PDB file of C-alpha atoms in Angstrom:
ATOM      1  CA  MET A   1      -2.584  22.146 -11.630  1.00  0.00           C
ATOM      2  CA  GLU A   2      -2.071  17.965 -11.654  1.00  0.00           C
ATOM      3  CA  PRO A   3       1.936  17.862 -12.598  1.00  0.00           C
ATOM      4  CA  ARG A   4       1.558  15.895 -16.078  1.00  0.00           C
ATOM      5  CA  ASN A   5       3.873  13.052 -17.517  1.00  0.00           C
ATOM      6  CA  ILE A   6       6.752  14.235 -15.080  1.00  0.00           C
ATOM      7  CA  ALA A   7       9.143  11.505 -14.347  1.00  0.00           C
ATOM      8  CA  PHE A   8      11.381  10.279 -11.825  1.00  0.00           C
ATOM      9  CA  ARG A   9      14.135   7.616 -12.927  1.00  0.00           C
ATOM     10  CA  SER A  10      15.441   4.844 -10.602  1.00  0.00           C
ATOM     11  CA  PRO A  11      18.162   3.310 -12.220  1.00  0.00           C
ATOM     12  CA  GLY A  12      19.367  -0.225 -11.121  1.00  0.00           C
ATOM     13  CA  HIS A  13      16.138  -0.136  -9.205  1.00  0.00           C
ATOM     14  CA  HIS A  14      12.988  -1.320  -9.873  1.00  0.00           C
ATOM     15  CA  GLY A  15       9.988   0.426  -8.269  1.00  0.00           C
ATOM     16  CA  TYR A  16       7.413  -1.852  -5.546  1.00  0.00           C
ATOM     17  CA  SER A  17       5.234   0.857  -3.350  1.00  0.00           C
ATOM     18  CA  VAL A  18       3.688   4.740  -3.837  1.00  0.00           C
ATOM     19  CA  GLU A  19       3.150   6.907  -1.124  1.00  0.00           C
ATOM     20  CA  TYR A  20       2.280   9.864  -1.171  1.00  0.00           C
ATOM     21  CA  SER A  21       3.334  12.349   2.791  1.00  0.00           C
ATOM     22  CA  PRO A  22      -0.593  13.165   4.508  1.00  0.00           C
ATOM     23  CA  TYR A  23       1.751  16.336   5.435  1.00  0.00           C
ATOM     24  CA  SER A  24       2.495  17.561   2.280  1.00  0.00           C
ATOM     25  CA  PRO A  25       1.045  17.724  -0.865  1.00  0.00           C
ATOM     26  CA  SER A  26       4.330  17.886  -3.053  1.00  0.00           C
ATOM     27  CA  ARG A  27       6.575  14.639  -1.340  1.00  0.00           C
ATOM     28  CA  LEU A  28       6.365  10.727  -2.706  1.00  0.00           C
ATOM     29  CA  ALA A  29       7.844   7.412  -0.582  1.00  0.00           C
ATOM     30  CA  VAL A  30       9.172   5.639  -3.020  1.00  0.00           C
ATOM     31  CA  ALA A  31       9.778   1.473  -2.134  1.00  0.00           C
ATOM     32  CA  THR A  32      12.256   0.246  -4.482  1.00  0.00           C
ATOM     33  CA  ALA A  33      14.648  -2.970  -5.516  1.00  0.00           C
ATOM     34  CA  GLN A  34      17.437  -4.000  -7.350  1.00  0.00           C
ATOM     35  CA  ASN A  35      16.657  -7.078 -10.072  1.00  0.00           C
ATOM     36  CA  TYR A  36      12.720  -7.442  -9.581  1.00  0.00           C
ATOM     37  CA  GLY A  37      13.430  -8.348  -5.600  1.00  0.00           C
ATOM     38  CA  ILE A  38      14.924 -11.505  -6.756  1.00  0.00           C
ATOM     39  CA  ALA A  39      18.786 -10.405  -5.772  1.00  0.00           C
ATOM     40  CA  GLY A  40      20.649  -6.750  -4.603  1.00  0.00           C
ATOM     41  CA  GLY A  41      19.463  -4.156  -2.472  1.00  0.00           C
ATOM     42  CA  GLY A  42      16.946  -1.646  -2.348  1.00  0.00           C
ATOM     43  CA  SER A  43      16.652   1.887  -1.845  1.00  0.00           C
ATOM     44  CA  LEU A  44      13.602   3.945  -0.134  1.00  0.00           C
ATOM     45  CA  TYR A  45      13.641   7.148  -1.869  1.00  0.00           C
ATOM     46  CA  ILE A  46      11.548  10.862  -0.742  1.00  0.00           C
ATOM     47  CA  ILE A  47      10.516  12.853  -3.880  1.00  0.00           C
ATOM     48  CA  ASP A  48       9.136  15.770  -4.089  1.00  0.00           C
ATOM     49  CA  VAL A  49       7.049  16.720  -7.345  1.00  0.00           C
ATOM     50  CA  ASP A  50       6.923  20.058  -8.892  1.00  0.00           C
ATOM     51  CA  ASN A  51       4.817  21.201 -12.073  1.00  0.00           C
ATOM     52  CA  ALA A  52       7.929  23.588 -13.179  1.00  0.00           C
ATOM     53  CA  MET A  53      10.932  22.248 -11.787  1.00  0.00           C
ATOM     54  CA  GLY A  54       9.789  18.134 -12.109  1.00  0.00           C
ATOM     55  CA  ALA A  55      10.969  15.371  -9.636  1.00  0.00           C
ATOM     56  CA  SER A  56      14.033  16.160  -7.620  1.00  0.00           C
ATOM     57  CA  LEU A  57      15.563  13.555  -5.489  1.00  0.00           C
ATOM     58  CA  VAL A  58      15.316  15.169  -1.093  1.00  0.00           C
ATOM     59  CA  LYS A  59      16.743  11.798  -0.216  1.00  0.00           C
ATOM     60  CA  SER A  60      17.761   8.506  -0.900  1.00  0.00           C
ATOM     61  CA  PHE A  61      17.628   5.655   2.122  1.00  0.00           C
ATOM     62  CA  GLN A  62      19.494   2.412   0.921  1.00  0.00           C
ATOM     63  CA  CYS A  63      19.137  -1.189   2.720  1.00  0.00           C
ATOM     64  CA  SER A  64      21.343  -4.583   2.290  1.00  0.00           C
ATOM     65  CA  ASN A  65      17.616  -6.345   0.365  1.00  0.00           C
ATOM     66  CA  GLY A  66      14.872  -4.590  -1.397  1.00  0.00           C
ATOM     67  CA  LEU A  67      11.881  -2.406  -0.065  1.00  0.00           C
ATOM     68  CA  PHE A  68       8.331  -4.505  -0.983  1.00  0.00           C
ATOM     69  CA  ASP A  69       6.323  -0.956   0.963  1.00  0.00           C
ATOM     70  CA  VAL A  70       6.315   2.216   2.204  1.00  0.00           C
ATOM     71  CA  THR A  71       4.361   4.006   4.595  1.00  0.00           C
ATOM     72  CA  TRP A  72       4.831   7.266   6.234  1.00  0.00           C
ATOM     73  CA  SER A  73       4.556   8.321  10.092  1.00  0.00           C
ATOM     74  CA  GLU A  74       0.575   9.612  10.986  1.00  0.00           C
ATOM     75  CA  ASN A  75       2.453  11.982  13.872  1.00  0.00           C
ATOM     76  CA  ASN A  76       6.036  12.985  12.670  1.00  0.00           C
ATOM     77  CA  GLU A  77       6.277  14.219   9.203  1.00  0.00           C
ATOM     78  CA  ASN A  78       9.687  12.964   9.286  1.00  0.00           C
ATOM     79  CA  VAL A  79       9.137   9.182   9.573  1.00  0.00           C
ATOM     80  CA  LEU A  80       8.313   6.904   7.615  1.00  0.00           C
ATOM     81  CA  LEU A  81       8.601   2.471   7.175  1.00  0.00           C
ATOM     82  CA  SER A  82      10.097   0.556   4.635  1.00  0.00           C
ATOM     83  CA  ALA A  83       9.058  -3.432   4.346  1.00  0.00           C
ATOM     84  CA  SER A  84      12.347  -5.572   3.431  1.00  0.00           C
ATOM     85  CA  GLY A  85      13.358  -8.772   1.728  1.00  0.00           C
ATOM     86  CA  ASP A  86      15.077  -9.572   4.388  1.00  0.00           C
ATOM     87  CA  GLY A  87      11.788 -10.541   7.223  1.00  0.00           C
ATOM     88  CA  SER A  88      12.754  -6.919   8.543  1.00  0.00           C
ATOM     89  CA  ILE A  89      10.661  -3.996   8.508  1.00  0.00           C
ATOM     90  CA  GLN A  90      13.032  -0.456   8.820  1.00  0.00           C
ATOM     91  CA  LEU A  91      11.892   2.625  10.521  1.00  0.00           C
ATOM     92  CA  TRP A  92      13.770   5.939   9.533  1.00  0.00           C
ATOM     93  CA  ASP A  93      14.207   9.568  10.409  1.00  0.00           C
ATOM     94  CA  LEU A  94      14.799  12.165   7.938  1.00  0.00           C
ATOM     95  CA  MET A  95      16.154  14.038   9.556  1.00  0.00           C
ATOM     96  CA  LYS A  96      18.895  11.432  11.053  1.00  0.00           C
ATOM     97  CA  GLU A  97      21.572  10.142   9.771  1.00  0.00           C
ATOM     98  CA  ALA A  98      20.504   8.187   6.353  1.00  0.00           C
ATOM     99  CA  ILE A  99      20.781   4.009   8.653  1.00  0.00           C
ATOM    100  CA  PRO A 100      17.274   3.085  10.158  1.00  0.00           C
ATOM    101  CA  VAL A 101      15.824   4.669  13.549  1.00  0.00           C
ATOM    102  CA  ILE A 102      15.074   1.355  14.841  1.00  0.00           C
ATOM    103  CA  VAL A 103      14.938  -2.197  12.224  1.00  0.00           C
ATOM    104  CA  PHE A 104      12.060  -4.411  13.592  1.00  0.00           C
ATOM    105  CA  LYS A 105      13.060  -7.872  13.058  1.00  0.00           C
ATOM    106  CA  GLU A 106      10.709 -11.159  13.603  1.00  0.00           C
ATOM    107  CA  HIS A 107       9.672 -12.375  10.324  1.00  0.00           C
ATOM    108  CA  THR A 108      11.025 -15.679   8.664  1.00  0.00           C
ATOM    109  CA  LYS A 109      10.107 -14.239   4.935  1.00  0.00           C
ATOM    110  CA  GLU A 110       9.878 -11.441   2.863  1.00  0.00           C
ATOM    111  CA  VAL A 111       8.085  -8.963   4.282  1.00  0.00           C
ATOM    112  CA  TYR A 112       5.054  -7.546   1.791  1.00  0.00           C
ATOM    113  CA  GLY A 113       3.335  -4.769   3.065  1.00  0.00           C
ATOM    114  CA  VAL A 114       3.635  -2.146   5.711  1.00  0.00           C
ATOM    115  CA  ASP A 115       0.676   0.472   7.492  1.00  0.00           C
ATOM    116  CA  TRP A 116       1.185   3.282  10.085  1.00  0.00           C
ATOM    117  CA  SER A 117      -2.625   3.105  12.088  1.00  0.00           C
ATOM    118  CA  GLN A 118      -4.271   6.169  11.269  1.00  0.00           C
ATOM    119  CA  THR A 119      -5.656   7.877  14.192  1.00  0.00           C
ATOM    120  CA  ARG A 120      -3.167  10.172  15.483  1.00  0.00           C
ATOM    121  CA  ASP A 121      -3.544   8.571  19.351  1.00  0.00           C
ATOM    122  CA  GLN A 122      -2.987   5.518  18.848  1.00  0.00           C
ATOM    123  CA  HIS A 123       0.606   4.623  16.766  1.00  0.00           C
ATOM    124  CA  LEU A 124       0.303   0.438  15.882  1.00  0.00           C
ATOM    125  CA  ILE A 125       1.929  -0.665  13.140  1.00  0.00           C
ATOM    126  CA  LEU A 126       1.167  -3.461  10.975  1.00  0.00           C
ATOM    127  CA  SER A 127       3.387  -5.930   8.568  1.00  0.00           C
ATOM    128  CA  ALA A 128       2.463  -8.213   6.209  1.00  0.00           C
ATOM    129  CA  SER A 129       4.672 -10.751   5.287  1.00  0.00           C
ATOM    130  CA  TRP A 130       5.400 -14.872   2.971  1.00  0.00           C
ATOM    131  CA  ASP A 131       5.498 -16.081   5.568  1.00  0.00           C
ATOM    132  CA  LYS A 132       1.985 -16.271   6.047  1.00  0.00           C
ATOM    133  CA  THR A 133       1.488 -13.901   9.333  1.00  0.00           C
ATOM    134  CA  VAL A 134       0.614 -10.518   9.966  1.00  0.00           C
ATOM    135  CA  LYS A 135       2.619  -8.281  12.869  1.00  0.00           C
ATOM    136  CA  LEU A 136       0.768  -5.488  15.140  1.00  0.00           C
ATOM    137  CA  TRP A 137       3.640  -2.847  16.064  1.00  0.00           C
ATOM    138  CA  ASP A 138       4.198  -0.629  18.219  1.00  0.00           C
ATOM    139  CA  PRO A 139       6.793   2.177  16.944  1.00  0.00           C
ATOM    140  CA  GLN A 140       8.331   2.603  20.624  1.00  0.00           C
ATOM    141  CA  ARG A 141       9.092  -1.378  20.930  1.00  0.00           C
ATOM    142  CA  THR A 142      11.199  -3.843  19.043  1.00  0.00           C
ATOM    143  CA  ALA A 143       9.382  -6.860  20.163  1.00  0.00           C
ATOM    144  CA  SER A 144       5.859  -7.450  18.458  1.00  0.00           C
ATOM    145  CA  LEU A 145       2.244  -6.424  20.234  1.00  0.00           C
ATOM    146  CA  ALA A 146       0.217  -9.806  18.432  1.00  0.00           C
ATOM    147  CA  THR A 147       0.510 -12.084  15.469  1.00  0.00           C
ATOM    148  CA  PHE A 148      -2.535 -13.120  13.634  1.00  0.00           C
ATOM    149  CA  ALA A 149      -2.034 -16.113  11.584  1.00  0.00           C
ATOM    150  CA  ALA A 150      -4.616 -17.597  10.274  1.00  0.00           C
ATOM    151  CA  HIS A 151      -3.625 -17.176   6.398  1.00  0.00           C
ATOM    152  CA  ASN A 152      -2.991 -20.141   5.027  1.00  0.00           C
ATOM    153  CA  SER A 153      -0.282 -18.850   2.093  1.00  0.00           C
ATOM    154  CA  ILE A 154       1.743 -15.416   1.325  1.00  0.00           C
ATOM    155  CA  VAL A 155       0.180 -12.343   2.999  1.00  0.00           C
ATOM    156  CA  TYR A 156       0.741  -9.625   0.024  1.00  0.00           C
ATOM    157  CA  CYS A 157      -0.879  -6.616   2.280  1.00  0.00           C
ATOM    158  CA  ALA A 158      -2.938  -5.879   6.162  1.00  0.00           C
ATOM    159  CA  ILE A 159      -4.900  -2.588   5.838  1.00  0.00           C
ATOM    160  CA  TRP A 160      -5.688   0.201   9.061  1.00  0.00           C
ATOM    161  CA  SER A 161      -9.539   0.698   8.544  1.00  0.00           C
ATOM    162  CA  PRO A 162      -9.633   4.981   8.665  1.00  0.00           C
ATOM    163  CA  LEU A 163     -12.964   4.257  10.385  1.00  0.00           C
ATOM    164  CA  VAL A 164     -13.157   1.161  12.792  1.00  0.00           C
ATOM    165  CA  PRO A 165      -9.733   2.168  15.287  1.00  0.00           C
ATOM    166  CA  GLY A 166      -7.912  -1.659  15.896  1.00  0.00           C
ATOM    167  CA  CYS A 167      -9.782  -3.604  13.946  1.00  0.00           C
ATOM    168  CA  PHE A 168      -7.974  -3.511  10.065  1.00  0.00           C
ATOM    169  CA  ALA A 169      -8.750  -5.861   6.829  1.00  0.00           C
ATOM    170  CA  SER A 170      -6.061  -8.264   5.510  1.00  0.00           C
ATOM    171  CA  ALA A 171      -5.496  -9.530   1.566  1.00  0.00           C
ATOM    172  CA  ALA A 172      -3.679 -13.154   0.668  1.00  0.00           C
ATOM    173  CA  GLY A 173      -2.887 -15.851  -1.728  1.00  0.00           C
ATOM    174  CA  ASP A 174      -5.208 -18.241  -0.151  1.00  0.00           C
ATOM    175  CA  GLY A 175      -8.336 -16.281  -2.065  1.00  0.00           C
ATOM    176  CA  VAL A 176      -9.258 -14.503   1.920  1.00  0.00           C
ATOM    177  CA  VAL A 177      -9.503 -11.632   2.572  1.00  0.00           C
ATOM    178  CA  ARG A 178      -9.687 -11.391   6.739  1.00  0.00           C
ATOM    179  CA  LEU A 179     -11.189  -9.143   9.315  1.00  0.00           C
ATOM    180  CA  TRP A 180      -9.162  -8.216  12.696  1.00  0.00           C
ATOM    181  CA  ASP A 181     -10.208  -6.948  15.504  1.00  0.00           C
ATOM    182  CA  VAL A 182      -6.439  -6.202  17.136  1.00  0.00           C
ATOM    183  CA  ARG A 183      -7.751  -7.009  20.688  1.00  0.00           C
ATOM    184  CA  ARG A 184      -8.165 -11.020  19.527  1.00  0.00           C
ATOM    185  CA  PRO A 185      -5.859 -11.764  17.726  1.00  0.00           C
ATOM    186  CA  GLN A 186      -6.600 -15.847  17.902  1.00  0.00           C
ATOM    187  CA  SER A 187      -9.078 -15.495  14.796  1.00  0.00           C
ATOM    188  CA  PRO A 188     -10.635 -12.960  12.495  1.00  0.00           C
ATOM    189  CA  ARG A 189     -13.647 -10.864  12.479  1.00  0.00           C
ATOM    190  CA  ILE A 190     -15.276 -12.101   9.153  1.00  0.00           C
ATOM    191  CA  ALA A 191     -13.205 -14.498   6.074  1.00  0.00           C
ATOM    192  CA  VAL A 192     -14.336 -12.696   3.196  1.00  0.00           C
ATOM    193  CA  ASN A 193     -13.853 -15.360   0.054  1.00  0.00           C
ATOM    194  CA  VAL A 194     -13.311 -12.966  -2.901  1.00  0.00           C
ATOM    195  CA  GLY A 195     -11.406 -16.822  -5.475  1.00  0.00           C
ATOM    196  CA  SER A 196      -8.670 -15.252  -6.889  1.00  0.00           C
ATOM    197  CA  GLU A 197      -5.254 -14.898  -5.401  1.00  0.00           C
ATOM    198  CA  VAL A 198      -5.918 -11.555  -3.011  1.00  0.00           C
ATOM    199  CA  VAL A 199      -2.807  -9.302  -3.545  1.00  0.00           C
ATOM    200  CA  SER A 200      -4.045  -5.897  -2.387  1.00  0.00           C
ATOM    201  CA  CYS A 201      -7.113  -4.649  -0.557  1.00  0.00           C
ATOM    202  CA  ASP A 202      -8.239  -1.542   0.986  1.00  0.00           C
ATOM    203  CA  TRP A 203     -11.205   0.136   3.033  1.00  0.00           C
ATOM    204  CA  CYS A 204     -13.785   2.855   1.289  1.00  0.00           C
ATOM    205  CA  LYS A 205     -12.967   6.046   3.133  1.00  0.00           C
ATOM    206  CA  TYR A 206     -16.861   6.914   3.458  1.00  0.00           C
ATOM    207  CA  ASP A 207     -18.481   3.965   4.681  1.00  0.00           C
ATOM    208  CA  LYS A 208     -16.609   1.691   7.893  1.00  0.00           C
ATOM    209  CA  ASN A 209     -18.798  -1.423   6.265  1.00  0.00           C
ATOM    210  CA  ILE A 210     -17.066  -0.711   2.298  1.00  0.00           C
ATOM    211  CA  LEU A 211     -14.379  -3.105   1.116  1.00  0.00           C
ATOM    212  CA  VAL A 212     -11.831  -3.414  -2.235  1.00  0.00           C
ATOM    213  CA  ALA A 213     -10.016  -6.350  -3.431  1.00  0.00           C
ATOM    214  CA  GLY A 214      -7.489  -6.567  -5.860  1.00  0.00           C
ATOM    215  CA  GLY A 215      -6.728  -9.955  -7.124  1.00  0.00           C
ATOM    216  CA  VAL A 216      -4.567 -12.258  -9.707  1.00  0.00           C
ATOM    217  CA  ASP A 217      -7.635 -12.818 -12.445  1.00  0.00           C
ATOM    218  CA  GLY A 218      -7.638  -9.216 -12.956  1.00  0.00           C
ATOM    219  CA  LYS A 219     -10.575  -8.606 -11.019  1.00  0.00           C
ATOM    220  CA  ILE A 220     -11.684  -5.644  -8.960  1.00  0.00           C
ATOM    221  CA  SER A 221     -14.560  -6.770  -6.499  1.00  0.00           C
ATOM    222  CA  GLY A 222     -16.464  -4.595  -3.718  1.00  0.00           C
ATOM    223  CA  TRP A 223     -17.632  -6.080  -0.683  1.00  0.00           C
ATOM    224  CA  ASP A 224     -20.653  -5.423   1.839  1.00  0.00           C
ATOM    225  CA  LEU A 225     -18.956  -6.255   5.003  1.00  0.00           C
ATOM    226  CA  ARG A 226     -22.453  -7.045   6.504  1.00  0.00           C
ATOM    227  CA  LYS A 227     -23.387  -8.947   3.415  1.00  0.00           C
ATOM    228  CA  PRO A 228     -19.439 -11.494   3.003  1.00  0.00           C
ATOM    229  CA  ASN A 229     -21.181 -13.753   0.811  1.00  0.00           C
ATOM    230  CA  ALA A 230     -20.804 -11.952  -2.289  1.00  0.00           C
ATOM    231  CA  PRO A 231     -19.591  -9.299  -4.014  1.00  0.00           C
ATOM    232  CA  ALA A 232     -21.532  -6.064  -4.094  1.00  0.00           C
ATOM    233  CA  PHE A 233     -19.769  -4.463  -7.049  1.00  0.00           C
ATOM    234  CA  LEU A 234     -17.608  -6.477  -9.234  1.00  0.00           C
ATOM    235  CA  LEU A 235     -15.310  -3.956 -11.311  1.00  0.00           C
ATOM    236  CA  SER A 236     -13.990  -6.036 -15.564  1.00  0.00           C
ATOM    237  CA  GLU A 237     -15.370  -4.430 -17.618  1.00  0.00           C
ATOM    238  CA  ASN A 238     -13.094  -3.651 -19.931  1.00  0.00           C
ATOM    239  CA  GLY A 239     -10.640  -3.481 -16.845  1.00  0.00           C
ATOM    240  CA  HIS A 240      -7.168  -5.161 -16.100  1.00  0.00           C
ATOM    241  CA  THR A 241      -5.492  -8.077 -18.207  1.00  0.00           C
ATOM    242  CA  HIS A 242      -3.290  -8.855 -15.962  1.00  0.00           C
ATOM    243  CA  ALA A 243      -3.502  -9.575 -11.673  1.00  0.00           C
ATOM    244  CA  VAL A 244      -3.916  -6.396  -9.894  1.00  0.00           C
ATOM    245  CA  ARG A 245      -0.951  -4.703  -7.681  1.00  0.00           C
ATOM    246  CA  ARG A 246      -2.535  -1.909  -5.839  1.00  0.00           C
ATOM    247  CA  VAL A 247      -5.804  -1.151  -5.489  1.00  0.00           C
ATOM    248  CA  LYS A 248      -6.723   2.534  -3.581  1.00  0.00           C
ATOM    249  CA  CYS A 249     -10.361   4.011  -2.166  1.00  0.00           C
ATOM    250  CA  SER A 250     -10.284   7.893  -2.847  1.00  0.00           C
ATOM    251  CA  PRO A 251      -9.540   9.865   0.066  1.00  0.00           C
ATOM    252  CA  HIS A 252     -11.900  12.603  -1.789  1.00  0.00           C
ATOM    253  CA  HIS A 253     -14.898  10.462  -3.776  1.00  0.00           C
ATOM    254  CA  GLN A 254     -17.085   8.036  -2.247  1.00  0.00           C
ATOM    255  CA  SER A 255     -17.156   5.833  -4.497  1.00  0.00           C
ATOM    256  CA  VAL A 256     -13.687   6.582  -7.139  1.00  0.00           C
ATOM    257  CA  ILE A 257     -11.105   3.559  -6.961  1.00  0.00           C
ATOM    258  CA  ALA A 258      -7.287   3.749  -9.016  1.00  0.00           C
ATOM    259  CA  SER A 259      -5.163   0.500  -9.458  1.00  0.00           C
ATOM    260  CA  CYS A 260      -2.377  -0.287 -11.264  1.00  0.00           C
ATOM    261  CA  SER A 261      -1.652  -3.645 -12.962  1.00  0.00           C
ATOM    262  CA  TYR A 262       0.697  -5.485 -14.275  1.00  0.00           C
ATOM    263  CA  ASP A 263      -1.221  -5.240 -17.939  1.00  0.00           C
ATOM    264  CA  PHE A 264       1.591  -1.661 -17.566  1.00  0.00           C
ATOM    265  CA  THR A 265      -2.125   0.690 -17.239  1.00  0.00           C
ATOM    266  CA  THR A 266      -3.775   2.536 -13.559  1.00  0.00           C
ATOM    267  CA  ARG A 267      -7.257   2.892 -14.645  1.00  0.00           C
ATOM    268  CA  VAL A 268      -9.499   5.171 -12.696  1.00  0.00           C
ATOM    269  CA  TRP A 269     -13.413   3.697 -11.639  1.00  0.00           C
ATOM    270  CA  ASP A 270     -16.431   5.097 -10.242  1.00  0.00           C
ATOM    271  CA  PHE A 271     -18.540   2.269  -9.371  1.00  0.00           C
ATOM    272  CA  ALA A 272     -21.399   4.065  -8.118  1.00  0.00           C
ATOM    273  CA  SER A 273     -22.141   4.808 -11.437  1.00  0.00           C
ATOM    274  CA  GLN A 274     -20.643   1.812 -14.459  1.00  0.00           C
ATOM    275  CA  PRO A 275     -17.779  -1.121 -13.829  1.00  0.00           C
ATOM    276  CA  ALA A 276     -16.113  -0.118 -16.555  1.00  0.00           C
ATOM    277  CA  PRO A 277     -12.729   1.388 -15.857  1.00  0.00           C
ATOM    278  CA  ILE A 278     -12.984   6.152 -15.872  1.00  0.00           C
ATOM    279  CA  GLU A 279     -10.303   6.720 -16.393  1.00  0.00           C
ATOM    280  CA  THR A 280      -7.150   4.125 -18.427  1.00  0.00           C
ATOM    281  CA  ILE A 281      -3.589   5.735 -18.111  1.00  0.00           C
ATOM    282  CA  GLN A 282      -0.979   4.387 -20.016  1.00  0.00           C
ATOM    283  CA  HIS A 283       1.954   6.451 -19.721  1.00  0.00           C
ATOM    284  CA  HIS A 284       4.092   2.791 -18.729  1.00  0.00           C
ATOM    285  CA  THR A 285       5.896  -0.004 -20.570  1.00  0.00           C
ATOM    286  CA  GLU A 286       6.227  -1.846 -17.408  1.00  0.00           C
ATOM    287  CA  PHE A 287       4.432  -3.921 -14.521  1.00  0.00           C
ATOM    288  CA  VAL A 288       2.863  -0.247 -12.437  1.00  0.00           C
ATOM    289  CA  CYS A 289       3.213  -1.588  -8.795  1.00  0.00           C
ATOM    290  CA  GLY A 290       2.317   0.911  -6.488  1.00  0.00           C
ATOM    291  CA  VAL A 291      -0.268   3.500  -7.033  1.00  0.00           C
ATOM    292  CA  ASP A 292      -1.628   5.955  -4.646  1.00  0.00           C
ATOM    293  CA  PHE A 293      -3.836   9.661  -3.719  1.00  0.00           C
ATOM    294  CA  ASN A 294      -2.733  13.051  -3.169  1.00  0.00           C
ATOM    295  CA  LEU A 295      -4.173  13.628   0.805  1.00  0.00           C
ATOM    296  CA  HIS A 296      -4.371  17.357  -0.409  1.00  0.00           C
ATOM    297  CA  ILE A 297      -5.078  17.786  -3.943  1.00  0.00           C
ATOM    298  CA  PRO A 298      -7.555  16.089  -5.067  1.00  0.00           C
ATOM    299  CA  GLY A 299      -8.409  14.059  -8.252  1.00  0.00           C
ATOM    300  CA  GLN A 300      -4.673  13.757  -8.484  1.00  0.00           C
ATOM    301  CA  VAL A 301      -3.229  10.057  -8.477  1.00  0.00           C
ATOM    302  CA  ARG A 302       0.251   8.835  -9.046  1.00  0.00           C
ATOM    303  CA  PRO A 303       1.528   5.599 -10.316  1.00  0.00           C
ATOM    304  CA  TYR A 304       4.835   3.937  -9.652  1.00  0.00           C
ATOM    305  CA  VAL A 305       6.344   1.441 -12.525  1.00  0.00           C
ATOM    306  CA  LEU A 306       8.170  -1.420 -11.489  1.00  0.00           C
ATOM    307  CA  ALA A 307      10.686  -0.492 -14.717  1.00  0.00           C
ATOM    308  CA  MET A 308      14.367  -0.663 -14.525  1.00  0.00           C
ATOM    309  CA  ALA A 309      16.072   2.696 -16.304  1.00  0.00           C
ATOM    310  CA  LYS A 310      18.464   2.030 -18.952  1.00  0.00           C
TER     311      LYS A 310
END
């Protein structure tokens, strides 16, 4: 049974990202920042969710700067990464002390996105930063392996393709989603001109050629990378009225997408059936900045809100 209206409150901290564990159907990681990330520290919360018991805190980690994203390791159930406002990335281990195991620090501005490669035999990390670059990391090394610098504005996210090893997409404030091969950091393979500032993107889990982007104009566009000159579909009917903060493609259904927005809503879409949302969730009273699908339970979506508990 899907948990409904189960709340976890983080007093004094605003939520920026939430991600289900790839190992446990009940475990979540939540990245937060004080004062909307403008000043103060951040906390990383590990939460277990149960229908009967609600949300319970398993462990928390504290940082001197705000945390804007989180991603789980694909080869160790106790390891995860966070992205920080001081330009660093922290690697945490739930079985160790409450300090980072490793800190990766090369970006010169805020790191807004991190992603761990989904290929179990290829342990690589991406970081996306306000310094207009994406960096590639090996979690066993403190120096980056490569820097990708084709964007001319803030890079909000960099997401691995789940179907093509060594391929990722980056979304930025220049209105372009760029596709990269890690073996060729000098230039992207494809540049998709979305138009408006692109805050988030994600890959279809069933078709290597379909990419979804969410923009500050409140629209969600889908792109067939074999025909990148125009969107394959546009989701805007009865859609978001403010910027789309994050989009996620379902791991269970080829055409289902979840999105969250500064309009305080989370919406679920099926781009194969209609251009309007099939569900709109209005439980929040502030900006919704994170959303994720449960890999283990079809249909379960967990949004997280950017709001301070009073």
